Tab-separated table of N, CA, C and O in Angstrom:
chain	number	residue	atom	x	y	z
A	28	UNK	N	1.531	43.939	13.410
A	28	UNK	CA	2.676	43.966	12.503
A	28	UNK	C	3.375	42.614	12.476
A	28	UNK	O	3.861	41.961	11.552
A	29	UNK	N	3.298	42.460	13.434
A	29	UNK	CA	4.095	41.277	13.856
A	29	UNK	C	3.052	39.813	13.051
A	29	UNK	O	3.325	39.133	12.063
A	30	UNK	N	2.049	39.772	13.817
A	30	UNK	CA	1.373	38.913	12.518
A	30	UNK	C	1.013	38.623	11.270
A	30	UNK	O	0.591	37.546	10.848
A	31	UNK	N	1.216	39.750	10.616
A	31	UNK	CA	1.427	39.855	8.849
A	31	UNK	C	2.483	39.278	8.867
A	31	UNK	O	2.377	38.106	8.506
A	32	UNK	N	4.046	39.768	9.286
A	32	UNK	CA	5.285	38.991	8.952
A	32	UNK	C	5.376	37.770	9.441
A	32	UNK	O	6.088	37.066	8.726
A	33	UNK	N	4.800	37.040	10.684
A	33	UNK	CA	4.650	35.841	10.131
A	33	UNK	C	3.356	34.979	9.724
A	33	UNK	O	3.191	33.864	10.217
A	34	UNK	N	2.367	35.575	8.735
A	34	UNK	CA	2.398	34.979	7.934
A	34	UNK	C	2.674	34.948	6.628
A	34	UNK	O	2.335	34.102	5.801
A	35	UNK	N	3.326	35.947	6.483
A	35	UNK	CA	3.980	35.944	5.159
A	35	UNK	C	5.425	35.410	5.011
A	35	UNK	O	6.034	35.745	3.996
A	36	UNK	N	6.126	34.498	6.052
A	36	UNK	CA	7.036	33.954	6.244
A	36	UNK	C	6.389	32.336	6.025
A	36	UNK	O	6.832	31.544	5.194
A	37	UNK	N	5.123	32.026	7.071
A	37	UNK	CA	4.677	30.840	6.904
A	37	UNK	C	4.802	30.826	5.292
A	37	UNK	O	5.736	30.085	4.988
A	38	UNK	N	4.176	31.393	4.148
A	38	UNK	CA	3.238	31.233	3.200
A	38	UNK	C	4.660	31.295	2.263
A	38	UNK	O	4.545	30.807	1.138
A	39	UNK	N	6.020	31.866	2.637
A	39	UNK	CA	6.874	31.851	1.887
A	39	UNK	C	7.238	30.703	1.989
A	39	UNK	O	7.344	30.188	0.876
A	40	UNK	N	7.599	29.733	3.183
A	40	UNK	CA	7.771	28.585	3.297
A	40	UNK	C	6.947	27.192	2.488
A	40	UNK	O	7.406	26.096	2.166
A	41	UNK	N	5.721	27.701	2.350
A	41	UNK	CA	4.633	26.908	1.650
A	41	UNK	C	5.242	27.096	0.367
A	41	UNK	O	5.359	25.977	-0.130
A	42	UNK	N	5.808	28.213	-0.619
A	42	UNK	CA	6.367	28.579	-1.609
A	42	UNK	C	7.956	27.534	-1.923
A	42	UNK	O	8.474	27.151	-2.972
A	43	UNK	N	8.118	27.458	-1.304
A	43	UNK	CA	9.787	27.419	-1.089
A	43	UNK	C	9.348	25.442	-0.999
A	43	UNK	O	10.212	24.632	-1.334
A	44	UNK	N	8.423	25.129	-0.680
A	44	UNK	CA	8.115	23.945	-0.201
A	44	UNK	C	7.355	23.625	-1.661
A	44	UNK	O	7.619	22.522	-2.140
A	45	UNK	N	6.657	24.279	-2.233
A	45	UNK	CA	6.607	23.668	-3.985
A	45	UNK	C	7.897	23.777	-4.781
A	45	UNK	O	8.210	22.803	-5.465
A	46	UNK	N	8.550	24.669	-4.774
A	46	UNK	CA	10.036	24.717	-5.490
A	46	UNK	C	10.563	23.432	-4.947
A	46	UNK	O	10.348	22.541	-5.768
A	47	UNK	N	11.049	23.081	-4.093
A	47	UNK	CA	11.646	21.891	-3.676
A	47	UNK	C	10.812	20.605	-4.313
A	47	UNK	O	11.248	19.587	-4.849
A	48	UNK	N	9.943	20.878	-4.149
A	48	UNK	CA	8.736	19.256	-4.540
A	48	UNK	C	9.238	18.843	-6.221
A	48	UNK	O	9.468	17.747	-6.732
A	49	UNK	N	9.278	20.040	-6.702
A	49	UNK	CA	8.833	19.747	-7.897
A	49	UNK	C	10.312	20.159	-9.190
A	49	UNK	O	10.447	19.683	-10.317
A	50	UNK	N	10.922	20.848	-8.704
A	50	UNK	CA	12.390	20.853	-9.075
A	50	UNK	C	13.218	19.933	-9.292
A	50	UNK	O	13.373	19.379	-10.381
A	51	UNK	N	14.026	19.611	-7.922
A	51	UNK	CA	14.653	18.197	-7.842
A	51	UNK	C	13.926	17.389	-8.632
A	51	UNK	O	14.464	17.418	-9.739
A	52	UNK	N	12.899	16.618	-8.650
A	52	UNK	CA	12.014	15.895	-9.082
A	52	UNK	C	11.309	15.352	-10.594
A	52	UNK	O	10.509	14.471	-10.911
A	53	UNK	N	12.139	16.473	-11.352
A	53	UNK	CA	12.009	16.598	-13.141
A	53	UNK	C	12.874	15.302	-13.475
A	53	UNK	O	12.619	14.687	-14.511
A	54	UNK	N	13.806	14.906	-12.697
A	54	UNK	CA	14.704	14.079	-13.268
A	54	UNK	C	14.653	12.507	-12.479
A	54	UNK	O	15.285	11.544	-12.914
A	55	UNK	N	14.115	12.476	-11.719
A	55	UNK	CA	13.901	11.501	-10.391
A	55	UNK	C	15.042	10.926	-9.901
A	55	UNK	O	14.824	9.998	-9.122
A	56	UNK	N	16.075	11.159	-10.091
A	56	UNK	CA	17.728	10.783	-9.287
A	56	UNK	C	17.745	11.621	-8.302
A	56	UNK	O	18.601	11.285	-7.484
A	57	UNK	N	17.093	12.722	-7.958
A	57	UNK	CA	17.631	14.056	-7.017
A	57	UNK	C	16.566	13.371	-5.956
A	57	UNK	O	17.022	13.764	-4.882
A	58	UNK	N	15.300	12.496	-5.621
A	58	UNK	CA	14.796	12.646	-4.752
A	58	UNK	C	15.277	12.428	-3.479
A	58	UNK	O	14.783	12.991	-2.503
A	59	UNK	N	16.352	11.533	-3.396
A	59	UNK	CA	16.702	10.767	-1.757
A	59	UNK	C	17.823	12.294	-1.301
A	59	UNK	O	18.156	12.624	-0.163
A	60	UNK	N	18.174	12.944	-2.550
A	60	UNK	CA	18.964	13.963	-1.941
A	60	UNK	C	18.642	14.932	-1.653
A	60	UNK	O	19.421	15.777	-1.212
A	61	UNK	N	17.268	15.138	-1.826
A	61	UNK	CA	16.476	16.747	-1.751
A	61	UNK	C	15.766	16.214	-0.531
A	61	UNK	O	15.680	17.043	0.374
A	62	UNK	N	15.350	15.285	-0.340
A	62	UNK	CA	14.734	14.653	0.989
A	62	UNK	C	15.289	14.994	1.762
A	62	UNK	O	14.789	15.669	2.662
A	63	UNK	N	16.792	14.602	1.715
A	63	UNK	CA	17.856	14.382	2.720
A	63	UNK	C	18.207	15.804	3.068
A	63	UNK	O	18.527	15.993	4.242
A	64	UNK	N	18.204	16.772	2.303
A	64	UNK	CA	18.580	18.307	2.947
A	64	UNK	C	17.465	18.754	3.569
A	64	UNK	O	17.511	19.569	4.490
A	65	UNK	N	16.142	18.135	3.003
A	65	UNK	CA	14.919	19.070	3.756
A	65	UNK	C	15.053	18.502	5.471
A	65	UNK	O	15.106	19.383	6.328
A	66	UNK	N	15.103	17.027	5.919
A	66	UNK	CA	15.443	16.778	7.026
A	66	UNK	C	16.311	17.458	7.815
A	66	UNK	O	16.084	18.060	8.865
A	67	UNK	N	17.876	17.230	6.897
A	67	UNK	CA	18.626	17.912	7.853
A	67	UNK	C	18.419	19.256	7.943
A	67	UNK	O	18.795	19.647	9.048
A	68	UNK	N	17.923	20.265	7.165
A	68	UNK	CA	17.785	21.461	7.524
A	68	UNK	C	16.659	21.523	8.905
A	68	UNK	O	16.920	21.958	10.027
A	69	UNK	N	15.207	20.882	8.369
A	69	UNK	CA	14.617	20.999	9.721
A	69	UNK	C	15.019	20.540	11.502
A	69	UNK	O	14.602	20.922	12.596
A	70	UNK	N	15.834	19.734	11.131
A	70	UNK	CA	16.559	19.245	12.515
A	70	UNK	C	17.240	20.281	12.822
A	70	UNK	O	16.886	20.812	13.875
A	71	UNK	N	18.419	20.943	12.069
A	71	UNK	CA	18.957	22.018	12.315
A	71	UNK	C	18.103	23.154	13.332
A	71	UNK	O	18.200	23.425	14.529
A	72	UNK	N	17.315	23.613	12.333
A	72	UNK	CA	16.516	24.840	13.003
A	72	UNK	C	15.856	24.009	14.316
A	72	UNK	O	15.707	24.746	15.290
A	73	UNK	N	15.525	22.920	14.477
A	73	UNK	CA	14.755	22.362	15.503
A	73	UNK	C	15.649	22.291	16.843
A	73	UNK	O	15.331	22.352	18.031
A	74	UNK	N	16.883	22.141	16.198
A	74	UNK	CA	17.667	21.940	17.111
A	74	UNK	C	17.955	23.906	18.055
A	74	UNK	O	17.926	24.251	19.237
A	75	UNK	N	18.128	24.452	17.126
A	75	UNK	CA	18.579	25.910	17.568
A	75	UNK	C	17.275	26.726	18.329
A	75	UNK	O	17.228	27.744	19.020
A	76	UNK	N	16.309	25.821	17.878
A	76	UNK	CA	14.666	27.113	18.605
A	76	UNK	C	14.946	26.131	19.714
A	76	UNK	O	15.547	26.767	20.580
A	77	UNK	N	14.784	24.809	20.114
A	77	UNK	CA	14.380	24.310	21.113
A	77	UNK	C	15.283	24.080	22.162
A	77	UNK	O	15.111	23.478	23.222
A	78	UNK	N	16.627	24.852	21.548
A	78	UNK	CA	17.247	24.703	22.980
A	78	UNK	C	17.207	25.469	24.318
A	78	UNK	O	17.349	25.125	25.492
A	79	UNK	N	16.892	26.964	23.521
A	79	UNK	CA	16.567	28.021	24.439
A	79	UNK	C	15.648	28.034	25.096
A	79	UNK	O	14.710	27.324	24.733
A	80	UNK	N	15.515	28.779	26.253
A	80	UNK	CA	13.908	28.522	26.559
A	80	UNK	C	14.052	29.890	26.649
A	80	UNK	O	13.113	30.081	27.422
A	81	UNK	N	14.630	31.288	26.398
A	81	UNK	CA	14.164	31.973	26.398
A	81	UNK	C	13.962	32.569	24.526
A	81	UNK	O	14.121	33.787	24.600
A	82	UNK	N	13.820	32.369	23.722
A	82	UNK	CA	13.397	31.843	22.484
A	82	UNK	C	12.433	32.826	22.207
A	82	UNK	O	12.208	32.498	21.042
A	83	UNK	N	11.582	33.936	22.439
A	83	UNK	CA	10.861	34.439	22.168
A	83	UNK	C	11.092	35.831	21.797
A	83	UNK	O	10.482	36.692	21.162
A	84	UNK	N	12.479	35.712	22.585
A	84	UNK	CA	12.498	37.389	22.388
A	84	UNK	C	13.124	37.867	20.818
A	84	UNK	O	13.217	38.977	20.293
A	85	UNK	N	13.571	36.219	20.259
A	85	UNK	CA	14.134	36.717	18.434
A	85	UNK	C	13.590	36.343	17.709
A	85	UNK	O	13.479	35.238	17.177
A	86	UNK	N	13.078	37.462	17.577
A	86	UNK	CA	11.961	37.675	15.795
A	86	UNK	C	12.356	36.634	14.985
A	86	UNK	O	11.648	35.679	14.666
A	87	UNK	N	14.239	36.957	14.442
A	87	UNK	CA	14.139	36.412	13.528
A	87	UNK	C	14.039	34.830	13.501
A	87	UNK	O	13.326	34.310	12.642
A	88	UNK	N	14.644	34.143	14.301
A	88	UNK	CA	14.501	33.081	14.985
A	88	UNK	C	12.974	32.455	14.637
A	88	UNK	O	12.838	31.467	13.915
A	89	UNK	N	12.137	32.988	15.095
A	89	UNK	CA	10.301	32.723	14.823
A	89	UNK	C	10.038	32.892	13.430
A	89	UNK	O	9.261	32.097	12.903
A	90	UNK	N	10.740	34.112	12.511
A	90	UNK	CA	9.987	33.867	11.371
A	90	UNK	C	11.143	32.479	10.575
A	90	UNK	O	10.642	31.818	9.665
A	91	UNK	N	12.201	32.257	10.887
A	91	UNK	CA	12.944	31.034	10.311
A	91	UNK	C	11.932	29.509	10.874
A	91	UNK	O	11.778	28.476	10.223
A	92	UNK	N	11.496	29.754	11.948
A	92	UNK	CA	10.484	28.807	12.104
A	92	UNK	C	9.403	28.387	11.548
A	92	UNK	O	8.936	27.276	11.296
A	93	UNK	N	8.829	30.281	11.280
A	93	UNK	CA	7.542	29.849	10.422
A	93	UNK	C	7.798	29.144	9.250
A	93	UNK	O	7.002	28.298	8.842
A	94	UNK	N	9.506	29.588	8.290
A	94	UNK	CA	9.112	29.203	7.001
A	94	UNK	C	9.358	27.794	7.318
A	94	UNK	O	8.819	27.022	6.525
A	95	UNK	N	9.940	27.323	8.140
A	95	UNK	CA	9.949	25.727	8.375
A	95	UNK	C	8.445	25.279	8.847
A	95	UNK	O	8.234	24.071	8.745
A	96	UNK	N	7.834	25.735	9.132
A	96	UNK	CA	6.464	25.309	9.334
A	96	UNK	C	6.213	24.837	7.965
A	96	UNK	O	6.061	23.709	7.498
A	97	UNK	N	6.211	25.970	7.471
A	97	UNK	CA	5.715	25.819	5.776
A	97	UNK	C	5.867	24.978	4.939
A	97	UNK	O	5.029	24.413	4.237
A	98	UNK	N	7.437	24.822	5.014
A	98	UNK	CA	7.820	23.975	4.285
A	98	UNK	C	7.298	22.634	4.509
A	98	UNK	O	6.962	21.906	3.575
A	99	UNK	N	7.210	22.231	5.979
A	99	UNK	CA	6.656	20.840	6.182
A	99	UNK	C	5.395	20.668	5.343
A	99	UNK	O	5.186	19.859	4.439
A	100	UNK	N	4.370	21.888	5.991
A	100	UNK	CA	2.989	21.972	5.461
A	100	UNK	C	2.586	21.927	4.264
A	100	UNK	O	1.419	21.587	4.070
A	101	UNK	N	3.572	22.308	2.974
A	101	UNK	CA	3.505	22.624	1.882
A	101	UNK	C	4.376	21.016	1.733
A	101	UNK	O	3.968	20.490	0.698
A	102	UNK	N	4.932	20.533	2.109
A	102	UNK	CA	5.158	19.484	1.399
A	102	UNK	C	3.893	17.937	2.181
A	102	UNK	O	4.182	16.758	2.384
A	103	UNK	N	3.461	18.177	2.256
A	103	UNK	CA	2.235	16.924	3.282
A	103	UNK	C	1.675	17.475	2.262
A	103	UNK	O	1.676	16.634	1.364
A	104	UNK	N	0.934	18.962	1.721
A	104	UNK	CA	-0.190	19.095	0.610
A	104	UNK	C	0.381	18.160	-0.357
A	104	UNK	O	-0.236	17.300	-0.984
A	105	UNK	N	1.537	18.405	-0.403
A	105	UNK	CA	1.538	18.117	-1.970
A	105	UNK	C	1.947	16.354	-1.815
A	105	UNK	O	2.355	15.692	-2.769
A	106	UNK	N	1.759	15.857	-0.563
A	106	UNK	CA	2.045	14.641	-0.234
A	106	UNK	C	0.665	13.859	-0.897
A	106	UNK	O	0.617	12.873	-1.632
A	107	UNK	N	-0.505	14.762	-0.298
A	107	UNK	CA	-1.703	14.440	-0.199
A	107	UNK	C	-2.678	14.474	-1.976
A	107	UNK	O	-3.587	13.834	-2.506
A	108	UNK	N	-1.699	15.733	-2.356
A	108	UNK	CA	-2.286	15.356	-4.077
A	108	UNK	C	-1.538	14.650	-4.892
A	108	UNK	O	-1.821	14.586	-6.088
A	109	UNK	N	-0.416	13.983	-4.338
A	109	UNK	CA	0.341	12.909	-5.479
A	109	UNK	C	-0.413	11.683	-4.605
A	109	UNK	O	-0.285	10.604	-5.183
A	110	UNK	N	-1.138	11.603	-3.396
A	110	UNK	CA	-2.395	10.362	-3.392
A	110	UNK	C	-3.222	10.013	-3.837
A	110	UNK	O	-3.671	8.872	-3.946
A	111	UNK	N	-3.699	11.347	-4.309
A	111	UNK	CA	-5.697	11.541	-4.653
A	111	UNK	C	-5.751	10.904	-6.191
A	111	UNK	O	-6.823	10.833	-6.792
């Protein structure tokens, strides 16, 4: 059970990580500021999982991680096809 929800948290994050890419981005003035929230949000959460060390026992905690996984992951793809 537990592994369906997160990956359907990862894969929402991958989602949430094309909305961001490509939104802001219609107009090209929004990029340094859509950058700038995706950082500080991931520091945020980076900051709140890694302080605990007992960290495992909240669900929700892990799936807010996964979608930050995602989001990174989903934005490197799409890093990798505005190269090709």
């Amino acid at each position: 059970m537990f592994l369906n929800i997160s990956i359907l948290s990862f894969m929402l994050g991958f989602f949430f990580a094309n909305i961001l890419s490509t939104i802001p981005a219609q107009t090209g003035e929004w990029n340094i500021m859509s950058g700038s929230i995706i950082v500080t949000f991931n520091e945020i959460i980076n900051k709140k999982i890694y302080k605990d060390t007992n960290i495992n026992k909240y669900i929700a905690i892990q799936l807010i991680n996964n979608i930050k996984i995602g989001i990174i992951y989903g934005l490197f793809v799409d890093a990798f096809k505005l190269g090709s």
